[in-house]
PDB file of C-alpha atoms in Angstrom:
ATOM      1  CA  UNK A 467      -9.036  42.962 -59.851  1.00 47.00           C
ATOM      2  CA  UNK A 468      -7.389  40.972 -62.653  1.00 53.00           C
ATOM      3  CA  UNK A 469      -4.910  43.396 -64.228  1.00 70.00           C
ATOM      4  CA  UNK A 470      -1.824  44.085 -62.160  1.00 75.00           C
ATOM      5  CA  UNK A 471      -0.185  46.029 -65.029  1.00 80.00           C
ATOM      6  CA  UNK A 472      -2.828  48.752 -64.771  1.00 84.00           C
ATOM      7  CA  UNK A 473      -2.493  48.962 -60.976  1.00 84.00           C
ATOM      8  CA  UNK A 474       1.297  49.094 -61.234  1.00 83.00           C
ATOM      9  CA  UNK A 475       1.006  51.877 -63.796  1.00 86.00           C
ATOM     10  CA  UNK A 476      -1.321  53.872 -61.518  1.00 85.00           C
ATOM     11  CA  UNK A 477       1.023  53.311 -58.577  1.00 84.00           C
ATOM     12  CA  UNK A 478       3.978  54.724 -60.502  1.00 86.00           C
ATOM     13  CA  UNK A 479       1.983  57.711 -61.764  1.00 86.00           C
ATOM     14  CA  UNK A 480       1.034  58.504 -58.170  1.00 85.00           C
ATOM     15  CA  UNK A 481       4.629  58.014 -57.006  1.00 83.00           C
ATOM     16  CA  UNK A 482       6.270  60.082 -59.771  1.00 83.00           C
ATOM     17  CA  UNK A 483       3.444  62.556 -60.359  1.00 86.00           C
ATOM     18  CA  UNK A 484       3.539  62.655 -64.174  1.00 88.00           C
ATOM     19  CA  UNK A 485       2.605  60.394 -67.056  1.00 87.00           C
ATOM     20  CA  UNK A 486       5.963  60.884 -68.775  1.00 87.00           C
ATOM     21  CA  UNK A 487       7.878  60.102 -65.581  1.00 85.00           C
ATOM     22  CA  UNK A 488       5.907  56.910 -64.978  1.00 84.00           C
ATOM     23  CA  UNK A 489       6.389  55.882 -68.615  1.00 84.00           C
ATOM     24  CA  UNK A 490      10.150  56.262 -68.222  1.00 86.00           C
ATOM     25  CA  UNK A 491      10.202  54.193 -65.015  1.00 82.00           C
ATOM     26  CA  UNK A 492       8.079  51.444 -66.585  1.00 83.00           C
ATOM     27  CA  UNK A 493       9.818  51.511 -69.965  1.00 85.00           C
ATOM     28  CA  UNK A 494       6.601  52.042 -71.935  1.00 85.00           C
ATOM     29  CA  UNK A 495       5.122  54.749 -74.152  1.00 88.00           C
ATOM     30  CA  UNK A 496       3.239  57.561 -72.386  1.00 83.00           C
ATOM     31  CA  UNK A 497       0.119  56.604 -74.378  1.00 88.00           C
ATOM     32  CA  UNK A 498       0.208  53.185 -72.684  1.00 89.00           C
ATOM     33  CA  UNK A 499       0.246  54.864 -69.276  1.00 87.00           C
ATOM     34  CA  UNK A 500      -2.787  57.005 -70.138  1.00 89.00           C
ATOM     35  CA  UNK A 501      -4.620  53.981 -71.541  1.00 90.00           C
ATOM     36  CA  UNK A 502      -3.980  51.983 -68.345  1.00 90.00           C
ATOM     37  CA  UNK A 503      -5.199  54.813 -66.105  1.00 88.00           C
ATOM     38  CA  UNK A 504      -8.347  55.368 -68.191  1.00 89.00           C
ATOM     39  CA  UNK A 505      -9.127  51.648 -68.264  1.00 88.00           C
ATOM     40  CA  UNK A 506      -8.632  51.278 -64.517  1.00 87.00           C
ATOM     41  CA  UNK A 507     -10.845  54.277 -63.719  1.00 87.00           C
ATOM     42  CA  UNK A 508     -13.551  52.951 -66.045  1.00 88.00           C
ATOM     43  CA  UNK A 509     -13.398  49.508 -64.444  1.00 87.00           C
ATOM     44  CA  UNK A 510     -13.613  50.932 -60.918  1.00 87.00           C
ATOM     45  CA  UNK A 511     -16.150  53.600 -61.831  1.00 89.00           C
ATOM     46  CA  UNK A 512     -14.256  56.325 -59.957  1.00 89.00           C
ATOM     47  CA  UNK A 513     -11.635  58.964 -60.695  1.00 90.00           C
ATOM     48  CA  UNK A 514      -8.221  57.988 -59.322  1.00 87.00           C
ATOM     49  CA  UNK A 515      -6.405  61.193 -60.310  1.00 88.00           C
ATOM     50  CA  UNK A 516      -6.980  64.900 -60.634  1.00 89.00           C
ATOM     51  CA  UNK A 517      -5.379  66.018 -63.914  1.00 89.00           C
ATOM     52  CA  UNK A 518      -3.694  69.423 -63.915  1.00 85.00           C
ATOM     53  CA  UNK A 519      -0.949  71.285 -65.777  1.00 81.00           C
ATOM     54  CA  UNK A 520       1.804  70.022 -63.464  1.00 81.00           C
ATOM     55  CA  UNK A 521       0.807  66.372 -63.619  1.00 84.00           C
ATOM     56  CA  UNK A 522      -1.479  63.905 -61.851  1.00 88.00           C
ATOM     57  CA  UNK A 523      -2.526  64.053 -58.174  1.00 88.00           C
ATOM     58  CA  UNK A 524      -4.290  61.040 -56.582  1.00 86.00           C
ATOM     59  CA  UNK A 525      -7.856  61.503 -55.389  1.00 89.00           C
ATOM     60  CA  UNK A 526      -8.995  59.944 -52.109  1.00 88.00           C
ATOM     61  CA  UNK A 527      -9.889  56.773 -54.006  1.00 85.00           C
ATOM     62  CA  UNK A 528      -6.514  56.924 -55.713  1.00 80.00           C
ATOM     63  CA  UNK A 529      -4.753  57.150 -52.345  1.00 85.00           C
ATOM     64  CA  UNK A 530      -6.586  54.023 -51.161  1.00 83.00           C
ATOM     65  CA  UNK A 531      -5.541  52.120 -54.276  1.00 80.00           C
ATOM     66  CA  UNK A 532      -1.950  53.320 -53.945  1.00 79.00           C
ATOM     67  CA  UNK A 533      -1.661  51.970 -50.404  1.00 80.00           C
ATOM     68  CA  UNK A 534      -2.714  48.520 -51.611  1.00 78.00           C
ATOM     69  CA  UNK A 535      -0.376  48.753 -54.608  1.00 75.00           C
ATOM     70  CA  UNK A 536       2.541  49.832 -52.376  1.00 75.00           C
ATOM     71  CA  UNK A 537       2.044  46.840 -50.072  1.00 72.00           C
ATOM     72  CA  UNK A 538       1.806  44.472 -53.049  1.00 70.00           C
ATOM     73  CA  UNK A 539       4.904  45.951 -54.698  1.00 67.00           C
ATOM     74  CA  UNK A 540       6.850  45.596 -51.438  1.00 64.00           C
ATOM     75  CA  UNK A 541       5.807  41.960 -51.136  1.00 64.00           C
ATOM     76  CA  UNK A 542       6.951  41.244 -54.699  1.00 64.00           C
ATOM     77  CA  UNK A 543      10.337  42.820 -53.879  1.00 61.00           C
ATOM     78  CA  UNK A 544      10.579  40.719 -50.731  1.00 58.00           C
ATOM     79  CA  UNK A 545       9.730  37.546 -52.643  1.00 55.00           C
ATOM     80  CA  UNK A 546      12.322  38.379 -55.303  1.00 57.00           C
ATOM     81  CA  UNK A 547      15.012  38.889 -52.676  1.00 56.00           C
ATOM     82  CA  UNK A 548      14.203  35.563 -51.040  1.00 53.00           C
ATOM     83  CA  UNK A 549      14.220  33.636 -54.307  1.00 54.00           C
ATOM     84  CA  UNK A 550      17.537  35.158 -55.372  1.00 54.00           C
ATOM     85  CA  UNK A 551      19.146  34.113 -52.123  1.00 51.00           C
ATOM     86  CA  UNK A 552      18.025  30.471 -52.034  1.00 51.00           C
ATOM     87  CA  UNK A 553      20.666  28.973 -54.269  1.00 52.00           C
ATOM     88  CA  UNK A 554      23.100  26.399 -52.901  1.00 56.00           C
ATOM     89  CA  UNK A 555      26.045  27.859 -54.794  1.00 69.00           C
ATOM     90  CA  UNK A 556      28.233  30.699 -53.596  1.00 79.00           C
ATOM     91  CA  UNK A 557      27.393  32.799 -56.619  1.00 80.00           C
ATOM     92  CA  UNK A 558      25.271  35.708 -57.802  1.00 87.00           C
ATOM     93  CA  UNK A 559      24.994  39.022 -55.960  1.00 90.00           C
ATOM     94  CA  UNK A 560      26.082  39.440 -52.369  1.00 93.00           C
ATOM     95  CA  UNK A 561      24.702  42.710 -50.989  1.00 93.00           C
ATOM     96  CA  UNK A 562      26.313  43.962 -47.780  1.00 95.00           C
ATOM     97  CA  UNK A 563      25.433  47.224 -46.068  1.00 94.00           C
ATOM     98  CA  UNK A 564      27.020  49.224 -43.258  1.00 93.00           C
ATOM     99  CA  UNK A 565      27.839  52.725 -42.122  1.00 89.00           C
ATOM    100  CA  UNK A 566      30.694  54.228 -44.106  1.00 88.00           C
ATOM    101  CA  UNK A 567      32.760  54.431 -40.920  1.00 87.00           C
ATOM    102  CA  UNK A 568      33.552  50.692 -41.036  1.00 90.00           C
ATOM    103  CA  UNK A 569      34.354  50.523 -44.744  1.00 92.00           C
ATOM    104  CA  UNK A 570      38.076  50.359 -43.938  1.00 90.00           C
ATOM    105  CA  UNK A 571      37.382  47.041 -42.184  1.00 91.00           C
ATOM    106  CA  UNK A 572      34.901  45.533 -44.628  1.00 94.00           C
ATOM    107  CA  UNK A 573      36.316  46.448 -48.050  1.00 95.00           C
ATOM    108  CA  UNK A 574      39.470  44.277 -47.709  1.00 94.00           C
ATOM    109  CA  UNK A 575      37.345  41.346 -46.500  1.00 96.00           C
ATOM    110  CA  UNK A 576      34.791  41.782 -49.285  1.00 96.00           C
ATOM    111  CA  UNK A 577      37.575  41.988 -51.860  1.00 97.00           C
ATOM    112  CA  UNK A 578      39.242  38.806 -50.643  1.00 96.00           C
ATOM    113  CA  UNK A 579      35.880  37.002 -50.434  1.00 96.00           C
ATOM    114  CA  UNK A 580      35.061  37.919 -54.030  1.00 95.00           C
ATOM    115  CA  UNK A 581      38.485  36.740 -55.179  1.00 95.00           C
ATOM    116  CA  UNK A 582      37.935  33.429 -53.374  1.00 94.00           C
ATOM    117  CA  UNK A 583      34.509  33.087 -55.027  1.00 94.00           C
ATOM    118  CA  UNK A 584      34.812  34.493 -58.577  1.00 92.00           C
ATOM    119  CA  UNK A 585      31.128  33.849 -59.346  1.00 91.00           C
ATOM    120  CA  UNK A 586      30.095  36.329 -56.630  1.00 92.00           C
ATOM    121  CA  UNK A 587      29.307  39.955 -57.510  1.00 92.00           C
ATOM    122  CA  UNK A 588      29.767  42.122 -54.427  1.00 94.00           C
ATOM    123  CA  UNK A 589      27.542  45.157 -53.859  1.00 93.00           C
ATOM    124  CA  UNK A 590      28.602  47.175 -50.826  1.00 94.00           C
ATOM    125  CA  UNK A 591      26.060  49.816 -49.795  1.00 92.00           C
ATOM    126  CA  UNK A 592      26.942  52.474 -47.220  1.00 90.00           C
ATOM    127  CA  UNK A 593      25.040  55.349 -45.711  1.00 78.00           C
ATOM    128  CA  UNK A 594      22.745  56.317 -42.861  1.00 75.00           C
ATOM    129  CA  UNK A 595      19.640  54.778 -44.454  1.00 78.00           C
ATOM    130  CA  UNK A 596      18.490  51.556 -42.828  1.00 81.00           C
ATOM    131  CA  UNK A 597      18.317  49.081 -45.707  1.00 83.00           C
ATOM    132  CA  UNK A 598      15.317  46.779 -45.324  1.00 83.00           C
ATOM    133  CA  UNK A 599      16.451  43.171 -45.198  1.00 85.00           C
ATOM    134  CA  UNK A 600      12.857  41.931 -45.169  1.00 81.00           C
ATOM    135  CA  UNK A 601      12.413  43.375 -48.675  1.00 77.00           C
ATOM    136  CA  UNK A 602      15.613  41.848 -50.022  1.00 81.00           C
ATOM    137  CA  UNK A 603      17.555  45.142 -50.124  1.00 86.00           C
ATOM    138  CA  UNK A 604      20.625  43.452 -48.585  1.00 90.00           C
ATOM    139  CA  UNK A 605      21.806  40.016 -47.537  1.00 93.00           C
ATOM    140  CA  UNK A 606      24.015  41.084 -44.623  1.00 95.00           C
ATOM    141  CA  UNK A 607      23.946  44.309 -42.599  1.00 94.00           C
ATOM    142  CA  UNK A 608      26.646  45.465 -40.192  1.00 95.00           C
ATOM    143  CA  UNK A 609      24.875  47.842 -37.801  1.00 92.00           C
ATOM    144  CA  UNK A 610      26.111  49.979 -34.934  1.00 89.00           C
ATOM    145  CA  UNK A 611      24.598  50.935 -31.602  1.00 85.00           C
ATOM    146  CA  UNK A 612      22.083  49.010 -29.530  1.00 86.00           C
ATOM    147  CA  UNK A 613      21.014  45.556 -30.667  1.00 87.00           C
ATOM    148  CA  UNK A 614      18.667  45.774 -33.709  1.00 86.00           C
ATOM    149  CA  UNK A 615      15.157  44.570 -32.879  1.00 85.00           C
ATOM    150  CA  UNK A 616      13.403  44.365 -36.235  1.00 82.00           C
ATOM    151  CA  UNK A 617      11.223  41.231 -36.417  1.00 81.00           C
ATOM    152  CA  UNK A 618      12.323  38.206 -38.468  1.00 86.00           C
ATOM    153  CA  UNK A 619      16.010  39.205 -38.380  1.00 91.00           C
ATOM    154  CA  UNK A 620      18.876  37.091 -37.063  1.00 93.00           C
ATOM    155  CA  UNK A 621      21.125  39.333 -34.950  1.00 94.00           C
ATOM    156  CA  UNK A 622      24.627  38.335 -33.847  1.00 94.00           C
ATOM    157  CA  UNK A 623      27.141  40.396 -31.822  1.00 93.00           C
ATOM    158  CA  UNK A 624      30.140  41.169 -34.010  1.00 93.00           C
ATOM    159  CA  UNK A 625      32.688  43.430 -32.317  1.00 91.00           C
ATOM    160  CA  UNK A 626      33.123  46.554 -30.215  1.00 90.00           C
ATOM    161  CA  UNK A 627      35.130  49.524 -31.437  1.00 90.00           C
ATOM    162  CA  UNK A 628      36.879  51.679 -28.834  1.00 92.00           C
ATOM    163  CA  UNK A 629      36.921  55.371 -29.761  1.00 95.00           C
ATOM    164  CA  UNK A 630      38.940  58.211 -28.305  1.00 95.00           C
ATOM    165  CA  UNK A 631      40.411  61.606 -29.179  1.00 97.00           C
ATOM    166  CA  UNK A 632      43.547  61.670 -31.328  1.00 97.00           C
ATOM    167  CA  UNK A 633      46.081  64.309 -32.279  1.00 97.00           C
ATOM    168  CA  UNK A 634      48.234  63.916 -35.367  1.00 97.00           C
ATOM    169  CA  UNK A 635      51.977  64.534 -35.413  1.00 97.00           C
ATOM    170  CA  UNK A 636      51.293  67.653 -37.490  1.00 96.00           C
ATOM    171  CA  UNK A 637      48.835  69.001 -34.917  1.00 97.00           C
ATOM    172  CA  UNK A 638      51.154  68.299 -31.994  1.00 96.00           C
ATOM    173  CA  UNK A 639      54.022  70.062 -33.753  1.00 96.00           C
ATOM    174  CA  UNK A 640      51.851  73.141 -34.289  1.00 96.00           C
ATOM    175  CA  UNK A 641      49.803  73.314 -31.063  1.00 95.00           C
ATOM    176  CA  UNK A 642      51.282  70.797 -28.636  1.00 95.00           C
ATOM    177  CA  UNK A 643      49.667  67.773 -26.984  1.00 95.00           C
ATOM    178  CA  UNK A 644      47.004  68.369 -24.319  1.00 94.00           C
ATOM    179  CA  UNK A 645      48.036  66.975 -20.940  1.00 89.00           C
ATOM    180  CA  UNK A 646      44.481  65.953 -20.120  1.00 85.00           C
ATOM    181  CA  UNK A 647      40.837  66.930 -20.445  1.00 87.00           C
ATOM    182  CA  UNK A 648      41.471  70.136 -18.500  1.00 88.00           C
ATOM    183  CA  UNK A 649      43.640  71.353 -21.403  1.00 91.00           C
ATOM    184  CA  UNK A 650      41.014  70.739 -24.110  1.00 93.00           C
ATOM    185  CA  UNK A 651      39.659  74.282 -23.712  1.00 91.00           C
ATOM    186  CA  UNK A 652      42.822  75.539 -25.420  1.00 92.00           C
ATOM    187  CA  UNK A 653      42.605  73.335 -28.525  1.00 96.00           C
ATOM    188  CA  UNK A 654      40.778  72.957 -31.850  1.00 97.00           C
ATOM    189  CA  UNK A 655      38.606  70.075 -32.938  1.00 97.00           C
ATOM    190  CA  UNK A 656      37.382  68.125 -35.969  1.00 97.00           C
ATOM    191  CA  UNK A 657      33.737  67.113 -35.622  1.00 95.00           C
ATOM    192  CA  UNK A 658      30.484  66.176 -37.311  1.00 93.00           C
ATOM    193  CA  UNK A 659      28.582  68.853 -39.203  1.00 92.00           C
ATOM    194  CA  UNK A 660      25.322  67.559 -37.749  1.00 87.00           C
ATOM    195  CA  UNK A 661      25.066  68.593 -34.109  1.00 82.00           C
ATOM    196  CA  UNK A 662      22.352  65.947 -33.703  1.00 81.00           C
ATOM    197  CA  UNK A 663      24.735  63.113 -34.646  1.00 84.00           C
ATOM    198  CA  UNK A 664      23.837  59.893 -32.846  1.00 81.00           C
ATOM    199  CA  UNK A 665      27.483  58.870 -32.314  1.00 87.00           C
ATOM    200  CA  UNK A 666      28.053  58.992 -28.519  1.00 90.00           C
ATOM    201  CA  UNK A 667      31.477  60.639 -28.815  1.00 93.00           C
ATOM    202  CA  UNK A 668      30.068  63.411 -31.025  1.00 93.00           C
ATOM    203  CA  UNK A 669      27.277  63.972 -28.520  1.00 92.00           C
ATOM    204  CA  UNK A 670      29.954  64.360 -25.851  1.00 93.00           C
ATOM    205  CA  UNK A 671      31.883  66.796 -28.067  1.00 94.00           C
ATOM    206  CA  UNK A 672      28.876  69.027 -28.714  1.00 91.00           C
ATOM    207  CA  UNK A 673      27.925  68.985 -25.033  1.00 91.00           C
ATOM    208  CA  UNK A 674      31.474  69.623 -23.761  1.00 92.00           C
ATOM    209  CA  UNK A 675      33.414  71.601 -26.362  1.00 93.00           C
ATOM    210  CA  UNK A 676      32.347  75.169 -27.275  1.00 93.00           C
ATOM    211  CA  UNK A 677      31.095  75.248 -30.848  1.00 92.00           C
ATOM    212  CA  UNK A 678      33.686  77.872 -31.788  1.00 94.00           C
ATOM    213  CA  UNK A 679      36.484  75.398 -31.058  1.00 96.00           C
ATOM    214  CA  UNK A 680      35.101  72.825 -33.520  1.00 96.00           C
ATOM    215  CA  UNK A 681      36.745  74.566 -36.457  1.00 96.00           C
ATOM    216  CA  UNK A 682      36.555  71.728 -39.012  1.00 97.00           C
ATOM    217  CA  UNK A 683      33.157  70.073 -39.470  1.00 96.00           C
ATOM    218  CA  UNK A 684      32.047  67.545 -42.043  1.00 95.00           C
ATOM    219  CA  UNK A 685      29.266  65.054 -42.637  1.00 90.00           C
ATOM    220  CA  UNK A 686      31.755  62.742 -44.401  1.00 91.00           C
ATOM    221  CA  UNK A 687      33.571  60.369 -42.042  1.00 90.00           C
ATOM    222  CA  UNK A 688      36.456  60.010 -44.491  1.00 92.00           C
ATOM    223  CA  UNK A 689      36.893  63.786 -44.644  1.00 95.00           C
ATOM    224  CA  UNK A 690      36.879  63.927 -40.843  1.00 95.00           C
ATOM    225  CA  UNK A 691      39.599  61.290 -40.620  1.00 95.00           C
ATOM    226  CA  UNK A 692      41.752  63.005 -43.217  1.00 96.00           C
ATOM    227  CA  UNK A 693      41.335  66.355 -41.438  1.00 97.00           C
ATOM    228  CA  UNK A 694      42.571  64.759 -38.190  1.00 97.00           C
ATOM    229  CA  UNK A 695      45.581  63.333 -40.038  1.00 96.00           C
ATOM    230  CA  UNK A 696      46.350  66.726 -41.609  1.00 96.00           C
ATOM    231  CA  UNK A 697      46.339  68.443 -38.233  1.00 97.00           C
ATOM    232  CA  UNK A 698      43.098  70.420 -38.572  1.00 97.00           C
ATOM    233  CA  UNK A 699      42.219  69.565 -34.978  1.00 97.00           C
ATOM    234  CA  UNK A 700      41.793  66.875 -32.372  1.00 98.00           C
ATOM    235  CA  UNK A 701      39.232  64.300 -33.398  1.00 97.00           C
ATOM    236  CA  UNK A 702      37.660  60.953 -32.639  1.00 97.00           C
ATOM    237  CA  UNK A 703      38.795  57.752 -34.269  1.00 95.00           C
ATOM    238  CA  UNK A 704      38.658  54.065 -33.384  1.00 93.00           C
ATOM    239  CA  UNK A 705      41.839  52.633 -31.875  1.00 92.00           C
ATOM    240  CA  UNK A 706      41.977  50.007 -34.603  1.00 90.00           C
ATOM    241  CA  UNK A 707      41.810  52.541 -37.411  1.00 91.00           C
ATOM    242  CA  UNK A 708      44.257  54.906 -35.696  1.00 93.00           C
ATOM    243  CA  UNK A 709      46.816  52.105 -35.483  1.00 91.00           C
ATOM    244  CA  UNK A 710      46.294  51.310 -39.161  1.00 89.00           C
ATOM    245  CA  UNK A 711      46.909  54.939 -40.156  1.00 91.00           C
ATOM    246  CA  UNK A 712      49.841  55.702 -37.846  1.00 93.00           C
ATOM    247  CA  UNK A 713      51.168  59.109 -36.868  1.00 96.00           C
ATOM    248  CA  UNK A 714      48.432  59.651 -34.270  1.00 97.00           C
ATOM    249  CA  UNK A 715      48.615  60.014 -30.489  1.00 96.00           C
ATOM    250  CA  UNK A 716      45.817  59.342 -28.004  1.00 96.00           C
ATOM    251  CA  UNK A 717      44.876  62.533 -26.177  1.00 95.00           C
ATOM    252  CA  UNK A 718      42.776  60.886 -23.435  1.00 93.00           C
ATOM    253  CA  UNK A 719      41.990  57.244 -22.623  1.00 92.00           C
ATOM    254  CA  UNK A 720      38.885  55.850 -24.352  1.00 92.00           C
ATOM    255  CA  UNK A 721      35.665  55.894 -22.382  1.00 93.00           C
ATOM    256  CA  UNK A 722      33.189  53.042 -22.335  1.00 92.00           C
ATOM    257  CA  UNK A 723      30.357  55.385 -23.313  1.00 92.00           C
ATOM    258  CA  UNK A 724      32.273  56.382 -26.462  1.00 93.00           C
ATOM    259  CA  UNK A 725      32.541  52.784 -27.691  1.00 92.00           C
ATOM    260  CA  UNK A 726      30.449  51.483 -30.578  1.00 89.00           C
ATOM    261  CA  UNK A 727      29.038  47.962 -30.677  1.00 91.00           C
ATOM    262  CA  UNK A 728      28.665  46.358 -34.089  1.00 93.00           C
ATOM    263  CA  UNK A 729      26.096  43.694 -34.974  1.00 95.00           C
ATOM    264  CA  UNK A 730      25.735  41.271 -37.871  1.00 95.00           C
ATOM    265  CA  UNK A 731      22.137  41.227 -39.099  1.00 95.00           C
ATOM    266  CA  UNK A 732      20.557  38.903 -41.661  1.00 94.00           C
ATOM    267  CA  UNK A 733      16.951  38.080 -42.504  1.00 91.00           C
ATOM    268  CA  UNK A 734      15.750  34.675 -41.327  1.00 89.00           C
ATOM    269  CA  UNK A 735      14.744  33.677 -44.874  1.00 86.00           C
ATOM    270  CA  UNK A 736      18.276  34.246 -46.219  1.00 87.00           C
ATOM    271  CA  UNK A 737      20.371  33.490 -43.143  1.00 89.00           C
ATOM    272  CA  UNK A 738      20.931  29.799 -43.982  1.00 89.00           C
ATOM    273  CA  UNK A 739      21.700  30.257 -47.670  1.00 89.00           C
ATOM    274  CA  UNK A 740      25.118  29.084 -48.800  1.00 90.00           C
ATOM    275  CA  UNK A 741      26.541  32.445 -49.814  1.00 92.00           C
ATOM    276  CA  UNK A 742      25.369  34.245 -46.663  1.00 94.00           C
ATOM    277  CA  UNK A 743      26.786  31.530 -44.412  1.00 94.00           C
ATOM    278  CA  UNK A 744      30.020  31.461 -46.415  1.00 94.00           C
ATOM    279  CA  UNK A 745      30.460  35.213 -46.084  1.00 95.00           C
ATOM    280  CA  UNK A 746      29.582  35.336 -42.380  1.00 95.00           C
ATOM    281  CA  UNK A 747      32.112  32.598 -41.658  1.00 94.00           C
ATOM    282  CA  UNK A 748      34.736  34.360 -43.795  1.00 94.00           C
ATOM    283  CA  UNK A 749      34.117  37.697 -42.060  1.00 95.00           C
ATOM    284  CA  UNK A 750      34.239  36.245 -38.540  1.00 93.00           C
ATOM    285  CA  UNK A 751      37.511  34.448 -39.320  1.00 92.00           C
ATOM    286  CA  UNK A 752      39.102  37.719 -40.401  1.00 90.00           C
ATOM    287  CA  UNK A 753      37.615  39.648 -37.489  1.00 90.00           C
ATOM    288  CA  UNK A 754      39.197  37.182 -35.055  1.00 85.00           C
ATOM    289  CA  UNK A 755      42.545  38.693 -36.011  1.00 78.00           C
ATOM    290  CA  UNK A 756      41.497  42.275 -35.337  1.00 78.00           C
ATOM    291  CA  UNK A 757      42.716  43.818 -32.141  1.00 51.00           C
ATOM    292  CA  UNK A 758      39.310  45.035 -30.992  1.00 44.00           C
ATOM    293  CA  UNK A 759      37.222  41.878 -31.276  1.00 38.00           C
TER     294      UNK A 759
END
């Protein structure tokens, strides 16, 4: 096979499902897409797509080709990420990813790091999706939970966050402060909208607190925190963040099973690059001053 452009075109048609959609992704005219598909089918002597009114659907042969194209495309992305990270200067893009729940810790550090290195462009990606370091999607990941075990990654323990239930001054003024866990049955709570949340303290909440008492629910961690501050209910927050916010009182002592371990994860091919090492050192220096390290 000597024409990657045709294979890439077929891959995008299969992925998007239409000629016009693939043309838009590739930045070419739709006639070019059709020409590539026709030429590839003629060269292989087999139909790769079933044409219909809604678009193009891969045949069995098309599915086989797409699997090869997907693997090749992933390898190109991985190679690109490695090449971009090999420079000796602290410059270019620095892509850091984490759960949104630790953005209050990372954003000030990222801001100061960028100011110290003006040639760096910071991209901070948050969310539940696990960004794939092996494909160059990020340079540094801050991950929570058990130690990550993906192959070819360098994993370092970072810090442990202690979580417990908090009541705001506004909540206490309205409903009073529970004297202990035995009083929780008489109070309202702020929780996750997803009852299958992996956070250990939310699992405890959904197993212990009747659903009718969790009267404010959100999938947005920032909305949850603001609801706790506004007095919508008792809710979980890290001790470090609660101290930063102020106006919050611990309802019960933190439990070990509610704590969240954080890990620094980098890919072995990018771990020793100048900008990754510079950022890791910068982050660890700042973290040494945090109360929960």
